[in-house]
PDB file of C-alpha atoms in Angstrom:
ATOM      1  CA  PRO A   1      11.482 -11.003 -18.972  1.00  0.00           C
ATOM      2  CA  ALA A   2       7.806 -10.845 -18.570  1.00  0.00           C
ATOM      3  CA  ALA A   3       6.253  -8.723 -15.727  1.00  0.00           C
ATOM      4  CA  ALA A   4       4.660 -10.379 -13.022  1.00  0.00           C
ATOM      5  CA  PRO A   5       0.890 -10.640 -12.966  1.00  0.00           C
ATOM      6  CA  PRO A   6      -0.893  -8.000 -10.815  1.00  0.00           C
ATOM      7  CA  GLY A   7      -1.029  -9.102  -7.305  1.00  0.00           C
ATOM      8  CA  ASP A   8       2.111 -11.372  -7.219  1.00  0.00           C
ATOM      9  CA  PRO A   9       4.658 -10.166  -4.450  1.00  0.00           C
ATOM     10  CA  PRO A  10       7.351  -8.058  -5.966  1.00  0.00           C
ATOM     11  CA  SER A  11      10.798  -9.935  -6.041  1.00  0.00           C
ATOM     12  CA  GLY A  12      14.217  -9.458  -5.046  1.00  0.00           C
ATOM     13  CA  ALA A  13      14.699  -6.823  -2.218  1.00  0.00           C
ATOM     14  CA  ASP A  14      11.064  -7.169  -1.057  1.00  0.00           C
ATOM     15  CA  ALA A  15      11.184 -10.863  -0.294  1.00  0.00           C
ATOM     16  CA  GLY A  16      11.608 -10.231   3.540  1.00  0.00           C
ATOM     17  CA  ALA A  17       8.979  -7.419   3.646  1.00  0.00           C
ATOM     18  CA  ALA A  18       6.273  -7.362   6.282  1.00  0.00           C
ATOM     19  CA  ILE A  19       3.651  -6.137   3.711  1.00  0.00           C
ATOM     20  CA  ARG A  20       4.173  -5.844   0.174  1.00  0.00           C
ATOM     21  CA  GLY A  21       1.676  -4.849  -2.775  1.00  0.00           C
ATOM     22  CA  ARG A  22       1.396  -3.243  -6.122  1.00  0.00           C
ATOM     23  CA  ILE A  23      -0.744   0.034  -7.340  1.00  0.00           C
ATOM     24  CA  GLY A  24      -2.305  -0.255 -10.929  1.00  0.00           C
ATOM     25  CA  GLY A  25      -4.254   1.956 -13.062  1.00  0.00           C
ATOM     26  CA  GLU A  26      -3.928   5.441 -14.568  1.00  0.00           C
ATOM     27  CA  GLY A  27      -2.537   7.843 -12.179  1.00  0.00           C
ATOM     28  CA  VAL A  28       0.223   5.726 -10.042  1.00  0.00           C
ATOM     29  CA  GLU A  29       2.461   8.609 -10.389  1.00  0.00           C
ATOM     30  CA  PHE A  30       0.103  10.742  -8.255  1.00  0.00           C
ATOM     31  CA  VAL A  31       0.400   8.442  -5.353  1.00  0.00           C
ATOM     32  CA  LEU A  32       2.864  10.248  -3.122  1.00  0.00           C
ATOM     33  CA  SER A  33       3.032   7.440  -0.616  1.00  0.00           C
ATOM     34  CA  VAL A  34       1.399   4.384   0.794  1.00  0.00           C
ATOM     35  CA  VAL A  35       0.629   4.607   4.510  1.00  0.00           C
ATOM     36  CA  ALA A  36       0.382   1.840   7.058  1.00  0.00           C
ATOM     37  CA  TYR A  37      -1.618   2.363  10.160  1.00  0.00           C
ATOM     38  CA  GLY A  38      -1.305   0.109  13.295  1.00  0.00           C
ATOM     39  CA  PRO A  39      -0.502  -2.266  14.652  1.00  0.00           C
ATOM     40  CA  ASP A  40      -4.022  -2.830  15.795  1.00  0.00           C
ATOM     41  CA  ASN A  41      -4.846   0.661  15.806  1.00  0.00           C
ATOM     42  CA  VAL A  42      -6.271   2.383  12.800  1.00  0.00           C
ATOM     43  CA  LEU A  43      -5.310   6.098  14.004  1.00  0.00           C
ATOM     44  CA  ARG A  44      -1.568   5.406  14.647  1.00  0.00           C
ATOM     45  CA  GLU A  45       0.600   6.003  11.439  1.00  0.00           C
ATOM     46  CA  ALA A  46       3.110   3.159  11.648  1.00  0.00           C
ATOM     47  CA  ASP A  47       5.195   3.817   8.453  1.00  0.00           C
ATOM     48  CA  ARG A  48       5.004   5.565   5.066  1.00  0.00           C
ATOM     49  CA  VAL A  49       6.712   4.545   2.018  1.00  0.00           C
ATOM     50  CA  VAL A  50       7.111   5.881  -1.496  1.00  0.00           C
ATOM     51  CA  PRO A  51       5.951   3.468  -4.261  1.00  0.00           C
ATOM     52  CA  ARG A  52       8.211   2.781  -7.068  1.00  0.00           C
ATOM     53  CA  PRO A  53       7.445   3.873 -10.536  1.00  0.00           C
ATOM     54  CA  ASP A  54       5.989   0.487 -11.578  1.00  0.00           C
ATOM     55  CA  GLY A  55       3.382   0.878  -8.717  1.00  0.00           C
ATOM     56  CA  SER A  56       5.032  -1.920  -6.097  1.00  0.00           C
ATOM     57  CA  TYR A  57       5.738  -1.013  -2.527  1.00  0.00           C
ATOM     58  CA  ALA A  58       6.887  -2.625   0.504  1.00  0.00           C
ATOM     59  CA  PHE A  59       6.865  -2.061   4.260  1.00  0.00           C
ATOM     60  CA  PRO A  60       9.828  -3.795   5.926  1.00  0.00           C
ATOM     61  CA  ASP A  61      10.063  -4.570   9.634  1.00  0.00           C
ATOM     62  CA  LEU A  62       6.599  -4.069  10.896  1.00  0.00           C
ATOM     63  CA  PRO A  63       5.758  -5.809  14.164  1.00  0.00           C
ATOM     64  CA  PRO A  64       3.094  -8.459  14.023  1.00  0.00           C
ATOM     65  CA  GLY A  65      -0.656  -7.098  13.917  1.00  0.00           C
ATOM     66  CA  SER A  66      -3.311  -5.881  11.858  1.00  0.00           C
ATOM     67  CA  TYR A  67      -2.706  -2.607   9.658  1.00  0.00           C
ATOM     68  CA  ARG A  68      -4.815  -0.359   7.522  1.00  0.00           C
ATOM     69  CA  ILE A  69      -3.294   0.356   4.217  1.00  0.00           C
ATOM     70  CA  ALA A  70      -4.248   3.381   2.271  1.00  0.00           C
ATOM     71  CA  LEU A  71      -2.911   5.577  -0.591  1.00  0.00           C
ATOM     72  CA  ASP A  72      -1.975   9.160  -0.143  1.00  0.00           C
ATOM     73  CA  GLY A  73      -1.972  11.670  -2.790  1.00  0.00           C
ATOM     74  CA  GLY A  74      -0.782  14.619  -0.585  1.00  0.00           C
ATOM     75  CA  GLY A  75      -2.208  18.017   0.054  1.00  0.00           C
ATOM     76  CA  ASP A  76      -5.526  18.397  -1.661  1.00  0.00           C
ATOM     77  CA  ARG A  77      -5.003  15.513  -4.351  1.00  0.00           C
ATOM     78  CA  LEU A  78      -7.766  12.643  -3.448  1.00  0.00           C
ATOM     79  CA  ILE A  79      -6.705   9.420  -4.849  1.00  0.00           C
ATOM     80  CA  GLN A  80      -9.858   7.149  -5.321  1.00  0.00           C
ATOM     81  CA  SER A  81      -8.947   3.376  -5.567  1.00  0.00           C
ATOM     82  CA  GLU A  82     -10.546  -0.116  -5.526  1.00  0.00           C
ATOM     83  CA  PRO A  83     -10.373  -1.164  -2.747  1.00  0.00           C
ATOM     84  CA  PRO A  84     -10.302   2.358  -0.978  1.00  0.00           C
ATOM     85  CA  PHE A  85      -8.110   1.038   1.722  1.00  0.00           C
ATOM     86  CA  GLN A  86      -7.175  -2.623   3.054  1.00  0.00           C
ATOM     87  CA  ILE A  87      -6.818  -4.390   6.533  1.00  0.00           C
ATOM     88  CA  VAL A  88      -4.115  -6.846   6.567  1.00  0.00           C
ATOM     89  CA  ARG A  89      -2.591  -8.997   9.169  1.00  0.00           C
ATOM     90  CA  VAL A  90       1.110  -9.359   9.650  1.00  0.00           C
ATOM     91  CA  ASP A  91       2.370 -12.594  10.959  1.00  0.00           C
ATOM     92  CA  GLU A  92       5.731 -13.964  10.533  1.00  0.00           C
ATOM     93  CA  GLY A  93       6.924 -14.295   6.800  1.00  0.00           C
ATOM     94  CA  GLY A  94       4.924 -11.296   5.907  1.00  0.00           C
ATOM     95  CA  VAL A  95       1.777 -10.711   3.646  1.00  0.00           C
ATOM     96  CA  THR A  96       1.109  -9.552   0.174  1.00  0.00           C
ATOM     97  CA  ALA A  97      -1.660  -7.104   0.112  1.00  0.00           C
ATOM     98  CA  GLU A  98      -4.363  -7.250  -2.565  1.00  0.00           C
ATOM     99  CA  PRO A  99      -3.681  -4.826  -5.498  1.00  0.00           C
ATOM    100  CA  PHE A 100      -5.013  -1.288  -5.258  1.00  0.00           C
ATOM    101  CA  ALA A 101      -6.438  -0.065  -8.649  1.00  0.00           C
ATOM    102  CA  ILE A 102      -6.662   3.702  -9.337  1.00  0.00           C
ATOM    103  CA  LEU A 103     -10.056   4.636 -10.512  1.00  0.00           C
ATOM    104  CA  ARG A 104      -9.647   8.557 -10.371  1.00  0.00           C
ATOM    105  CA  VAL A 105      -7.326  11.230  -9.259  1.00  0.00           C
ATOM    106  CA  ARG A 106      -8.870  14.616  -8.321  1.00  0.00           C
TER     107      ARG A 106
END
């Protein structure tokens, strides 16, 4: 079967996720986690998930509100991506975030 185009929501178990998305580009394996800050607070970490090998990720069961989504390389590793972070609004039914593209890993 053909892979879903970048930006399409992952299927299956992520269908009910509050936020779902995908990471693409060289270096996806260096992303240790995707972090959601919120709701409505860019300093409070709401959840952290490990992306799958294909770059997809999902945050289940987040309460409604705005979240800042960022990539974490862990320790001293810097992940440069486009966009560098995202602000998404979670309402009923969930949201698919814009895809992250890895530009460089340092």
